PDB file of N, CA and C in Angstrom:
ATOM      1  N   MET A  29    -134.020  14.178 -16.797  1.00  0.00           N
ATOM      2  CA  MET A  29    -133.833  15.782 -17.186  1.00  0.00           C
ATOM      3  C   MET A  29    -135.323  16.345 -17.978  1.00  0.00           C
ATOM      4  N   ASN A  30    -135.673  17.152 -17.116  1.00  0.00           N
ATOM      5  CA  ASN A  30    -137.121  17.819 -17.887  1.00  0.00           C
ATOM      6  C   ASN A  30    -136.726  19.035 -18.216  1.00  0.00           C
ATOM      7  N   THR A  31    -136.411  18.797 -19.698  1.00  0.00           N
ATOM      8  CA  THR A  31    -136.396  20.220 -20.425  1.00  0.00           C
ATOM      9  C   THR A  31    -137.142  20.299 -21.305  1.00  0.00           C
ATOM     10  N   ALA A  32    -137.718  21.497 -21.833  1.00  0.00           N
ATOM     11  CA  ALA A  32    -138.803  21.509 -23.002  1.00  0.00           C
ATOM     12  C   ALA A  32    -137.996  21.182 -24.342  1.00  0.00           C
ATOM     13  N   GLY A  33    -139.160  20.911 -25.218  1.00  0.00           N
ATOM     14  CA  GLY A  33    -138.490  20.429 -26.536  1.00  0.00           C
ATOM     15  C   GLY A  33    -138.172  21.560 -27.497  1.00  0.00           C
ATOM     16  N   THR A  34    -137.387  21.654 -28.533  1.00  0.00           N
ATOM     17  CA  THR A  34    -137.027  22.515 -29.048  1.00  0.00           C
ATOM     18  C   THR A  34    -137.672  22.476 -30.571  1.00  0.00           C
ATOM     19  N   ILE A  35    -137.560  22.986 -31.656  1.00  0.00           N
ATOM     20  CA  ILE A  35    -138.018  22.894 -32.954  1.00  0.00           C
ATOM     21  C   ILE A  35    -137.369  21.782 -33.489  1.00  0.00           C
ATOM     22  N   ASP A  36    -135.978  21.695 -33.480  1.00  0.00           N
ATOM     23  CA  ASP A  36    -135.329  20.640 -34.026  1.00  0.00           C
ATOM     24  C   ASP A  36    -135.337  19.229 -33.210  1.00  0.00           C
ATOM     25  N   ARG A  37    -135.566  19.269 -31.994  1.00  0.00           N
ATOM     26  CA  ARG A  37    -135.921  18.241 -31.430  1.00  0.00           C
ATOM     27  C   ARG A  37    -137.010  18.347 -30.375  1.00  0.00           C
ATOM     28  N   PRO A  38    -138.081  18.212 -30.751  1.00  0.00           N
ATOM     29  CA  PRO A  38    -139.371  18.310 -30.090  1.00  0.00           C
ATOM     30  C   PRO A  38    -139.449  17.138 -29.168  1.00  0.00           C
ATOM     31  N   LEU A  39    -140.305  17.310 -28.067  1.00  0.00           N
ATOM     32  CA  LEU A  39    -140.634  16.397 -27.015  1.00  0.00           C
ATOM     33  C   LEU A  39    -141.521  14.971 -27.719  1.00  0.00           C
ATOM     34  N   THR A  40    -142.372  15.478 -28.671  1.00  0.00           N
ATOM     35  CA  THR A  40    -142.820  14.250 -29.385  1.00  0.00           C
ATOM     36  C   THR A  40    -142.980  14.505 -30.787  1.00  0.00           C
ATOM     37  N   HIS A  41    -143.088  13.731 -31.521  1.00  0.00           N
ATOM     38  CA  HIS A  41    -143.115  13.919 -33.183  1.00  0.00           C
ATOM     39  C   HIS A  41    -144.835  14.002 -33.625  1.00  0.00           C
ATOM     40  N   ASP A  42    -145.742  13.552 -32.597  1.00  0.00           N
ATOM     41  CA  ASP A  42    -147.007  13.607 -32.827  1.00  0.00           C
ATOM     42  C   ASP A  42    -147.635  14.893 -32.814  1.00  0.00           C
ATOM     43  N   PRO A  43    -147.935  15.605 -33.680  1.00  0.00           N
ATOM     44  CA  PRO A  43    -148.867  16.868 -34.043  1.00  0.00           C
ATOM     45  C   PRO A  43    -149.904  17.002 -32.941  1.00  0.00           C
ATOM     46  N   LYS A  44    -150.626  16.046 -33.049  1.00  0.00           N
ATOM     47  CA  LYS A  44    -151.762  16.216 -31.831  1.00  0.00           C
ATOM     48  C   LYS A  44    -151.482  16.353 -30.168  1.00  0.00           C
ATOM     49  N   LYS A  45    -150.297  15.897 -30.090  1.00  0.00           N
ATOM     50  CA  LYS A  45    -149.796  15.956 -28.594  1.00  0.00           C
ATOM     51  C   LYS A  45    -148.810  17.091 -28.560  1.00  0.00           C
ATOM     52  N   GLN A  46    -148.460  17.955 -29.622  1.00  0.00           N
ATOM     53  CA  GLN A  46    -147.432  19.067 -29.349  1.00  0.00           C
ATOM     54  C   GLN A  46    -148.432  20.282 -29.004  1.00  0.00           C
ATOM     55  N   ALA A  47    -147.762  21.279 -28.342  1.00  0.00           N
ATOM     56  CA  ALA A  47    -148.616  22.283 -27.706  1.00  0.00           C
ATOM     57  C   ALA A  47    -149.043  23.115 -29.064  1.00  0.00           C
ATOM     58  N   PRO A  48    -149.947  23.819 -28.839  1.00  0.00           N
ATOM     59  CA  PRO A  48    -150.407  24.736 -30.146  1.00  0.00           C
ATOM     60  C   PRO A  48    -149.642  25.842 -30.262  1.00  0.00           C
ATOM     61  N   MET A  49    -149.230  26.384 -31.473  1.00  0.00           N
ATOM     62  CA  MET A  49    -148.422  27.458 -31.714  1.00  0.00           C
ATOM     63  C   MET A  49    -149.208  28.730 -31.497  1.00  0.00           C
ATOM     64  N   LYS A  50    -148.513  29.710 -30.611  1.00  0.00           N
ATOM     65  CA  LYS A  50    -148.993  30.938 -30.012  1.00  0.00           C
ATOM     66  C   LYS A  50    -148.545  32.133 -30.850  1.00  0.00           C
ATOM     67  N   PRO A  51    -148.959  33.074 -30.994  1.00  0.00           N
ATOM     68  CA  PRO A  51    -148.596  34.148 -31.750  1.00  0.00           C
ATOM     69  C   PRO A  51    -147.456  35.007 -31.169  1.00  0.00           C
ATOM     70  N   SER A  52    -146.361  35.232 -31.838  1.00  0.00           N
ATOM     71  CA  SER A  52    -145.394  35.934 -31.230  1.00  0.00           C
ATOM     72  C   SER A  52    -145.502  37.245 -30.581  1.00  0.00           C
ATOM     73  N   THR A  53    -145.085  37.593 -29.432  1.00  0.00           N
ATOM     74  CA  THR A  53    -145.200  39.279 -28.891  1.00  0.00           C
ATOM     75  C   THR A  53    -144.161  39.979 -29.358  1.00  0.00           C
ATOM     76  N   THR A  54    -143.236  39.474 -30.106  1.00  0.00           N
ATOM     77  CA  THR A  54    -142.259  40.499 -30.621  1.00  0.00           C
ATOM     78  C   THR A  54    -142.504  41.072 -31.798  1.00  0.00           C
ATOM     79  N   GLU A  55    -143.645  40.531 -32.751  1.00  0.00           N
ATOM     80  CA  GLU A  55    -144.019  40.900 -33.974  1.00  0.00           C
ATOM     81  C   GLU A  55    -145.174  41.965 -33.969  1.00  0.00           C
ATOM     82  N   PRO A  56    -144.949  42.948 -35.027  1.00  0.00           N
ATOM     83  CA  PRO A  56    -146.080  44.087 -34.570  1.00  0.00           C
ATOM     84  C   PRO A  56    -147.310  43.541 -35.192  1.00  0.00           C
ATOM     85  N   ILE A  57    -148.256  43.757 -34.724  1.00  0.00           N
ATOM     86  CA  ILE A  57    -149.728  43.245 -34.648  1.00  0.00           C
ATOM     87  C   ILE A  57    -150.088  43.477 -36.291  1.00  0.00           C
ATOM     88  N   GLY A  58    -150.643  42.544 -36.800  1.00  0.00           N
ATOM     89  CA  GLY A  58    -151.085  42.480 -38.108  1.00  0.00           C
ATOM     90  C   GLY A  58    -149.913  42.113 -39.323  1.00  0.00           C
ATOM     91  N   SER A  59    -148.940  41.708 -38.889  1.00  0.00           N
ATOM     92  CA  SER A  59    -147.625  41.348 -39.579  1.00  0.00           C
ATOM     93  C   SER A  59    -147.843  39.762 -39.912  1.00  0.00           C
ATOM     94  N   GLU A  60    -148.481  39.296 -39.062  1.00  0.00           N
ATOM     95  CA  GLU A  60    -148.398  37.656 -39.363  1.00  0.00           C
ATOM     96  C   GLU A  60    -149.548  37.239 -40.649  1.00  0.00           C
ATOM     97  N   THR A  61    -149.117  36.168 -41.097  1.00  0.00           N
ATOM     98  CA  THR A  61    -150.065  35.637 -42.107  1.00  0.00           C
ATOM     99  C   THR A  61    -151.335  35.123 -41.427  1.00  0.00           C
ATOM    100  N   PRO A  62    -152.244  35.131 -42.222  1.00  0.00           N
ATOM    101  CA  PRO A  62    -153.697  34.597 -41.678  1.00  0.00           C
ATOM    102  C   PRO A  62    -153.788  33.064 -41.636  1.00  0.00           C
ATOM    103  N   ASP A  63    -154.181  32.566 -40.616  1.00  0.00           N
ATOM    104  CA  ASP A  63    -154.236  31.089 -40.583  1.00  0.00           C
ATOM    105  C   ASP A  63    -155.308  30.660 -41.690  1.00  0.00           C
ATOM    106  N   PHE A  64    -155.442  29.181 -42.356  1.00  0.00           N
ATOM    107  CA  PHE A  64    -156.124  28.862 -43.381  1.00  0.00           C
ATOM    108  C   PHE A  64    -155.780  27.068 -43.165  1.00  0.00           C
ATOM    109  N   THR A  65    -156.960  26.668 -43.130  1.00  0.00           N
ATOM    110  CA  THR A  65    -156.820  25.033 -43.178  1.00  0.00           C
ATOM    111  C   THR A  65    -157.032  24.332 -44.534  1.00  0.00           C
ATOM    112  N   THR A  66    -156.329  23.402 -45.067  1.00  0.00           N
ATOM    113  CA  THR A  66    -156.640  22.832 -46.345  1.00  0.00           C
ATOM    114  C   THR A  66    -157.099  21.643 -45.832  1.00  0.00           C
ATOM    115  N   THR A  67    -158.074  20.931 -46.508  1.00  0.00           N
ATOM    116  CA  THR A  67    -158.774  19.758 -46.095  1.00  0.00           C
ATOM    117  C   THR A  67    -158.203  18.735 -46.656  1.00  0.00           C
ATOM    118  N   GLY A  68    -157.669  17.632 -45.785  1.00  0.00           N
ATOM    119  CA  GLY A  68    -156.787  16.485 -45.731  1.00  0.00           C
ATOM    120  C   GLY A  68    -155.400  16.802 -45.668  1.00  0.00           C
ATOM    121  N   ALA A  69    -155.154  18.245 -45.136  1.00  0.00           N
ATOM    122  CA  ALA A  69    -153.829  18.355 -45.001  1.00  0.00           C
ATOM    123  C   ALA A  69    -152.866  17.727 -44.137  1.00  0.00           C
ATOM    124  N   HIS A  70    -153.752  17.511 -42.988  1.00  0.00           N
ATOM    125  CA  HIS A  70    -153.195  16.643 -41.513  1.00  0.00           C
ATOM    126  C   HIS A  70    -153.033  15.447 -42.098  1.00  0.00           C
ATOM    127  N   ASP A  71    -154.044  14.890 -42.907  1.00  0.00           N
ATOM    128  CA  ASP A  71    -153.674  13.210 -43.068  1.00  0.00           C
ATOM    129  C   ASP A  71    -152.640  13.145 -43.825  1.00  0.00           C
ATOM    130  N   SER A  72    -152.457  13.962 -44.802  1.00  0.00           N
ATOM    131  CA  SER A  72    -151.351  14.163 -46.134  1.00  0.00           C
ATOM    132  C   SER A  72    -150.180  14.201 -45.210  1.00  0.00           C
ATOM    133  N   ARG A  73    -150.076  15.147 -44.275  1.00  0.00           N
ATOM    134  CA  ARG A  73    -148.877  15.127 -43.319  1.00  0.00           C
ATOM    135  C   ARG A  73    -148.486  13.941 -42.633  1.00  0.00           C
ATOM    136  N   GLN A  74    -149.577  13.275 -41.923  1.00  0.00           N
ATOM    137  CA  GLN A  74    -149.322  12.170 -41.280  1.00  0.00           C
ATOM    138  C   GLN A  74    -148.655  11.095 -41.961  1.00  0.00           C
ATOM    139  N   ASN A  75    -149.273  10.952 -43.426  1.00  0.00           N
ATOM    140  CA  ASN A  75    -148.805   9.851 -44.341  1.00  0.00           C
ATOM    141  C   ASN A  75    -147.490  10.086 -44.636  1.00  0.00           C
ATOM    142  N   ARG A  76    -147.107  11.360 -44.991  1.00  0.00           N
ATOM    143  CA  ARG A  76    -145.744  11.699 -45.188  1.00  0.00           C
ATOM    144  C   ARG A  76    -144.983  11.614 -44.049  1.00  0.00           C
ATOM    145  N   THR A  77    -145.113  11.825 -43.023  1.00  0.00           N
ATOM    146  CA  THR A  77    -144.117  11.487 -41.592  1.00  0.00           C
ATOM    147  C   THR A  77    -143.937  10.341 -41.787  1.00  0.00           C
ATOM    148  N   ARG A  78    -145.173   9.341 -41.940  1.00  0.00           N
ATOM    149  CA  ARG A  78    -144.852   7.770 -41.538  1.00  0.00           C
ATOM    150  C   ARG A  78    -143.930   7.488 -42.537  1.00  0.00           C
ATOM    151  N   GLU A  79    -144.227   7.728 -43.915  1.00  0.00           N
ATOM    152  CA  GLU A  79    -143.314   7.268 -44.995  1.00  0.00           C
ATOM    153  C   GLU A  79    -141.926   7.713 -44.659  1.00  0.00           C
ATOM    154  N   MET A  80    -141.712   8.960 -44.405  1.00  0.00           N
ATOM    155  CA  MET A  80    -140.113   9.487 -43.942  1.00  0.00           C
ATOM    156  C   MET A  80    -139.484   8.812 -42.806  1.00  0.00           C
ATOM    157  N   GLN A  81    -140.538   8.366 -41.807  1.00  0.00           N
ATOM    158  CA  GLN A  81    -140.045   7.478 -40.791  1.00  0.00           C
ATOM    159  C   GLN A  81    -139.514   6.273 -41.229  1.00  0.00           C
ATOM    160  N   LEU A  82    -140.176   5.728 -42.067  1.00  0.00           N
ATOM    161  CA  LEU A  82    -140.225   4.283 -42.644  1.00  0.00           C
ATOM    162  C   LEU A  82    -138.700   4.169 -43.636  1.00  0.00           C
ATOM    163  N   GLN A  83    -138.555   5.401 -44.228  1.00  0.00           N
ATOM    164  CA  GLN A  83    -137.165   5.216 -44.922  1.00  0.00           C
ATOM    165  C   GLN A  83    -135.838   5.144 -44.528  1.00  0.00           C
ATOM    166  N   PRO A  84    -135.909   5.468 -43.225  1.00  0.00           N
ATOM    167  CA  PRO A  84    -134.438   5.206 -42.731  1.00  0.00           C
ATOM    168  C   PRO A  84    -134.364   3.741 -42.367  1.00  0.00           C
ATOM    169  N   GLU A  85    -135.465   3.028 -42.081  1.00  0.00           N
ATOM    170  CA  GLU A  85    -135.650   1.853 -41.746  1.00  0.00           C
ATOM    171  C   GLU A  85    -135.387   0.897 -42.813  1.00  0.00           C
ATOM    172  N   ALA A  86    -135.973   1.182 -44.169  1.00  0.00           N
ATOM    173  CA  ALA A  86    -136.015   0.362 -45.510  1.00  0.00           C
ATOM    174  C   ALA A  86    -134.590   0.469 -45.732  1.00  0.00           C
ATOM    175  N   LEU A  87    -133.505   1.773 -45.523  1.00  0.00           N
ATOM    176  CA  LEU A  87    -132.256   1.881 -45.938  1.00  0.00           C
ATOM    177  C   LEU A  87    -131.493   1.022 -45.036  1.00  0.00           C
ATOM    178  N   ALA A  88    -131.864   0.950 -43.793  1.00  0.00           N
ATOM    179  CA  ALA A  88    -130.860   0.199 -42.828  1.00  0.00           C
ATOM    180  C   ALA A  88    -131.186  -1.001 -43.229  1.00  0.00           C
ATOM    181  N   ARG A  89    -132.283  -1.470 -43.565  1.00  0.00           N
ATOM    182  CA  ARG A  89    -132.421  -3.073 -43.993  1.00  0.00           C
ATOM    183  C   ARG A  89    -131.589  -3.588 -45.217  1.00  0.00           C
ATOM    184  N   ALA A  90    -132.034  -2.618 -46.191  1.00  0.00           N
ATOM    185  CA  ALA A  90    -130.906  -2.823 -47.448  1.00  0.00           C
ATOM    186  C   ALA A  90    -129.439  -2.863 -47.047  1.00  0.00           C
ATOM    187  N   HIS A  91    -129.124  -1.857 -46.220  1.00  0.00           N
ATOM    188  CA  HIS A  91    -127.724  -2.065 -45.975  1.00  0.00           C
ATOM    189  C   HIS A  91    -127.186  -3.327 -45.080  1.00  0.00           C
ATOM    190  N   MET A  92    -128.148  -3.757 -44.277  1.00  0.00           N
ATOM    191  CA  MET A  92    -127.843  -4.926 -43.628  1.00  0.00           C
ATOM    192  C   MET A  92    -127.857  -6.215 -44.445  1.00  0.00           C
ATOM    193  N   HIS A  93    -128.746  -6.081 -45.278  1.00  0.00           N
ATOM    194  CA  HIS A  93    -128.858  -7.053 -46.251  1.00  0.00           C
ATOM    195  C   HIS A  93    -127.512  -7.361 -47.060  1.00  0.00           C
ATOM    196  N   GLU A  94    -127.295  -6.362 -47.507  1.00  0.00           N
ATOM    197  CA  GLU A  94    -125.951  -6.075 -48.519  1.00  0.00           C
ATOM    198  C   GLU A  94    -124.879  -6.755 -47.678  1.00  0.00           C
ATOM    199  N   ARG A  95    -124.540  -6.204 -46.469  1.00  0.00           N
ATOM    200  CA  ARG A  95    -123.571  -6.491 -45.627  1.00  0.00           C
ATOM    201  C   ARG A  95    -123.557  -8.095 -45.253  1.00  0.00           C
ATOM    202  N   LEU A  96    -124.849  -8.497 -44.957  1.00  0.00           N
ATOM    203  CA  LEU A  96    -124.911 -10.172 -44.708  1.00  0.00           C
ATOM    204  C   LEU A  96    -124.556 -11.013 -46.020  1.00  0.00           C
ATOM    205  N   ARG A  97    -125.016 -10.382 -47.454  1.00  0.00           N
ATOM    206  CA  ARG A  97    -124.336 -10.969 -48.549  1.00  0.00           C
ATOM    207  C   ARG A  97    -122.873 -10.888 -48.824  1.00  0.00           C
ATOM    208  N   GLU A  98    -122.289  -9.933 -48.295  1.00  0.00           N
ATOM    209  CA  GLU A  98    -120.922  -9.670 -48.170  1.00  0.00           C
ATOM    210  C   GLU A  98    -120.249 -10.715 -47.345  1.00  0.00           C
ATOM    211  N   ALA A  99    -120.775 -10.757 -46.354  1.00  0.00           N
ATOM    212  CA  ALA A  99    -120.165 -11.694 -45.336  1.00  0.00           C
ATOM    213  C   ALA A  99    -120.256 -13.091 -45.660  1.00  0.00           C
ATOM    214  N   GLU A 100    -121.449 -13.466 -46.311  1.00  0.00           N
ATOM    215  CA  GLU A 100    -121.446 -14.747 -47.059  1.00  0.00           C
ATOM    216  C   GLU A 100    -120.459 -14.907 -47.974  1.00  0.00           C
ATOM    217  N   ARG A 101    -120.364 -14.096 -48.896  1.00  0.00           N
ATOM    218  CA  ARG A 101    -119.378 -14.211 -49.951  1.00  0.00           C
ATOM    219  C   ARG A 101    -117.864 -14.552 -49.599  1.00  0.00           C
ATOM    220  N   GLU A 102    -117.624 -13.557 -48.181  1.00  0.00           N
ATOM    221  CA  GLU A 102    -116.052 -13.760 -47.647  1.00  0.00           C
ATOM    222  C   GLU A 102    -116.217 -15.199 -47.147  1.00  0.00           C
ATOM    223  N   ARG A 103    -117.270 -15.590 -46.471  1.00  0.00           N
ATOM    224  CA  ARG A 103    -117.008 -16.794 -45.807  1.00  0.00           C
ATOM    225  C   ARG A 103    -116.877 -18.077 -46.897  1.00  0.00           C
ATOM    226  N   GLN A 104    -117.526 -18.007 -47.970  1.00  0.00           N
ATOM    227  CA  GLN A 104    -117.284 -18.802 -49.006  1.00  0.00           C
ATOM    228  C   GLN A 104    -115.958 -18.744 -49.784  1.00  0.00           C
ATOM    229  N   ALA A 105    -115.522 -17.598 -49.907  1.00  0.00           N
ATOM    230  CA  ALA A 105    -114.009 -17.514 -50.354  1.00  0.00           C
ATOM    231  C   ALA A 105    -112.697 -18.073 -49.198  1.00  0.00           C
ATOM    232  N   VAL A 106    -113.102 -17.882 -47.984  1.00  0.00           N
ATOM    233  CA  VAL A 106    -112.236 -18.510 -46.812  1.00  0.00           C
ATOM    234  C   VAL A 106    -112.234 -20.040 -47.097  1.00  0.00           C
ATOM    235  N   ARG A 107    -113.533 -20.775 -47.175  1.00  0.00           N
ATOM    236  CA  ARG A 107    -114.225 -22.108 -47.288  1.00  0.00           C
ATOM    237  C   ARG A 107    -113.187 -22.636 -48.525  1.00  0.00           C
ATOM    238  N   LEU A 108    -113.158 -21.897 -49.808  1.00  0.00           N
ATOM    239  CA  LEU A 108    -112.677 -22.215 -50.837  1.00  0.00           C
ATOM    240  C   LEU A 108    -111.237 -22.381 -50.916  1.00  0.00           C
ATOM    241  N   MET A 109    -110.456 -21.150 -50.255  1.00  0.00           N
ATOM    242  CA  MET A 109    -109.024 -21.242 -49.791  1.00  0.00           C
ATOM    243  C   MET A 109    -108.740 -22.264 -49.249  1.00  0.00           C
ATOM    244  N   SER A 110    -109.687 -22.649 -48.063  1.00  0.00           N
ATOM    245  CA  SER A 110    -108.997 -23.491 -46.902  1.00  0.00           C
ATOM    246  C   SER A 110    -109.086 -24.824 -47.643  1.00  0.00           C
ATOM    247  N   ALA A 111    -110.107 -25.168 -48.492  1.00  0.00           N
ATOM    248  CA  ALA A 111    -110.448 -26.534 -49.196  1.00  0.00           C
ATOM    249  C   ALA A 111    -109.106 -26.402 -50.378  1.00  0.00           C
ATOM    250  N   ARG A 112    -108.710 -25.527 -50.924  1.00  0.00           N
ATOM    251  CA  ARG A 112    -107.679 -25.759 -51.891  1.00  0.00           C
ATOM    252  C   ARG A 112    -106.503 -26.086 -51.149  1.00  0.00           C
ATOM    253  N   ARG A 113    -106.270 -25.480 -50.213  1.00  0.00           N
ATOM    254  CA  ARG A 113    -105.029 -25.766 -49.207  1.00  0.00           C
ATOM    255  C   ARG A 113    -105.158 -26.969 -48.684  1.00  0.00           C
ATOM    256  N   MET A 114    -106.134 -27.666 -48.335  1.00  0.00           N
ATOM    257  CA  MET A 114    -105.974 -29.311 -47.808  1.00  0.00           C
ATOM    258  C   MET A 114    -105.913 -30.052 -49.031  1.00  0.00           C
ATOM    259  N   GLN A 115    -106.627 -29.562 -50.319  1.00  0.00           N
ATOM    260  CA  GLN A 115    -106.322 -30.638 -51.405  1.00  0.00           C
ATOM    261  C   GLN A 115    -104.705 -30.513 -51.803  1.00  0.00           C
ATOM    262  N   ARG A 116    -104.070 -29.377 -51.896  1.00  0.00           N
ATOM    263  CA  ARG A 116    -102.684 -29.366 -51.946  1.00  0.00           C
ATOM    264  C   ARG A 116    -101.799 -30.296 -50.759  1.00  0.00           C
ATOM    265  N   ARG A 117    -102.333 -30.141 -49.617  1.00  0.00           N
ATOM    266  CA  ARG A 117    -101.612 -30.926 -48.900  1.00  0.00           C
ATOM    267  C   ARG A 117    -101.955 -32.265 -49.109  1.00  0.00           C
ATOM    268  N   ALA A 118    -103.137 -32.625 -49.378  1.00  0.00           N
ATOM    269  CA  ALA A 118    -103.486 -34.384 -49.565  1.00  0.00           C
ATOM    270  C   ALA A 118    -102.821 -34.681 -50.886  1.00  0.00           C
ATOM    271  N   GLU A 119    -102.516 -33.706 -51.973  1.00  0.00           N
ATOM    272  CA  GLU A 119    -101.812 -34.160 -53.048  1.00  0.00           C
ATOM    273  C   GLU A 119    -100.469 -34.485 -52.501  1.00  0.00           C
ATOM    274  N   ARG A 120     -99.742 -33.522 -51.759  1.00  0.00           N
ATOM    275  CA  ARG A 120     -98.403 -34.007 -51.324  1.00  0.00           C
ATOM    276  C   ARG A 120     -98.079 -35.009 -50.500  1.00  0.00           C
ATOM    277  N   ALA A 121     -99.299 -35.482 -49.736  1.00  0.00           N
ATOM    278  CA  ALA A 121     -99.046 -36.465 -48.785  1.00  0.00           C
ATOM    279  C   ALA A 121     -99.010 -37.708 -49.709  1.00  0.00           C
ATOM    280  N   SER A 122     -99.959 -37.905 -50.857  1.00  0.00           N
ATOM    281  CA  SER A 122    -100.015 -38.752 -51.650  1.00  0.00           C
ATOM    282  C   SER A 122     -98.685 -38.947 -52.651  1.00  0.00           C
ATOM    283  N   MET A 123     -98.207 -37.960 -52.817  1.00  0.00           N
ATOM    284  CA  MET A 123     -96.761 -38.113 -53.700  1.00  0.00           C
ATOM    285  C   MET A 123     -95.904 -38.548 -52.828  1.00  0.00           C
ATOM    286  N   ARG A 124     -95.894 -38.227 -51.503  1.00  0.00           N
ATOM    287  CA  ARG A 124     -94.793 -38.724 -50.325  1.00  0.00           C
ATOM    288  C   ARG A 124     -95.075 -40.470 -50.264  1.00  0.00           C
ATOM    289  N   ALA A 125     -96.446 -40.659 -50.186  1.00  0.00           N
ATOM    290  CA  ALA A 125     -96.731 -42.037 -50.002  1.00  0.00           C
ATOM    291  C   ALA A 125     -96.260 -42.838 -51.083  1.00  0.00           C
ATOM    292  N   ARG A 126     -96.461 -42.407 -52.349  1.00  0.00           N
ATOM    293  CA  ARG A 126     -95.911 -43.115 -53.548  1.00  0.00           C
ATOM    294  C   ARG A 126     -94.635 -43.249 -53.642  1.00  0.00           C
ATOM    295  N   ARG A 127     -93.737 -42.427 -53.361  1.00  0.00           N
ATOM    296  CA  ARG A 127     -92.519 -42.401 -53.321  1.00  0.00           C
ATOM    297  C   ARG A 127     -91.981 -43.236 -52.259  1.00  0.00           C
ATOM    298  N   ALA A 128     -92.646 -43.388 -51.451  1.00  0.00           N
ATOM    299  CA  ALA A 128     -92.040 -44.361 -50.140  1.00  0.00           C
ATOM    300  C   ALA A 128     -92.385 -45.867 -50.617  1.00  0.00           C
ATOM    301  N   LEU A 129     -93.659 -46.069 -50.971  1.00  0.00           N
ATOM    302  CA  LEU A 129     -93.873 -47.229 -51.802  1.00  0.00           C
ATOM    303  C   LEU A 129     -93.107 -47.680 -53.011  1.00  0.00           C
ATOM    304  N   ALA A 130     -92.627 -46.650 -53.817  1.00  0.00           N
ATOM    305  CA  ALA A 130     -91.535 -47.089 -54.844  1.00  0.00           C
ATOM    306  C   ALA A 130     -90.310 -47.398 -54.442  1.00  0.00           C
ATOM    307  N   MET A 131     -89.861 -46.457 -53.259  1.00  0.00           N
ATOM    308  CA  MET A 131     -88.389 -47.045 -52.651  1.00  0.00           C
ATOM    309  C   MET A 131     -88.708 -48.121 -51.943  1.00  0.00           C
ATOM    310  N   ALA A 132     -89.730 -48.732 -51.206  1.00  0.00           N
ATOM    311  CA  ALA A 132     -89.731 -49.759 -50.694  1.00  0.00           C
ATOM    312  C   ALA A 132     -89.626 -51.084 -51.722  1.00  0.00           C
ATOM    313  N   VAL A 133     -90.362 -50.956 -52.780  1.00  0.00           N
ATOM    314  CA  VAL A 133     -90.749 -51.858 -53.704  1.00  0.00           C
ATOM    315  C   VAL A 133     -89.109 -52.155 -54.565  1.00  0.00           C
ATOM    316  N   MET A 134     -88.426 -51.246 -54.698  1.00  0.00           N
ATOM    317  CA  MET A 134     -87.164 -51.165 -55.366  1.00  0.00           C
ATOM    318  C   MET A 134     -85.808 -51.629 -54.487  1.00  0.00           C
ATOM    319  N   GLN A 135     -86.377 -51.799 -53.183  1.00  0.00           N
ATOM    320  CA  GLN A 135     -85.180 -52.375 -52.243  1.00  0.00           C
ATOM    321  C   GLN A 135     -85.393 -53.854 -52.268  1.00  0.00           C
TER     322      GLN A 135
END
């Protein structure tokens, strides 16, 4: 699909590859603000853009790390519950064995 980019969804986020802005044909002449260049503005804009692009990745990494910790805690809880269940089962089997031994000795 070859559609031109929009302001919200440009074809590229690299300012060097974007088309230069053209003056509006619908505005009266002289109403636009004059162009001016600030030294270092391009570099700071690039750094800010890079930092802003890395923020969602860092947030996603933090969320993923938290989810992994939650999953590990859940697995530990499940293992603990199953270990306690097996311990109770072993204790009941031990009591049955003692009872059976006592019954055999008494006869």
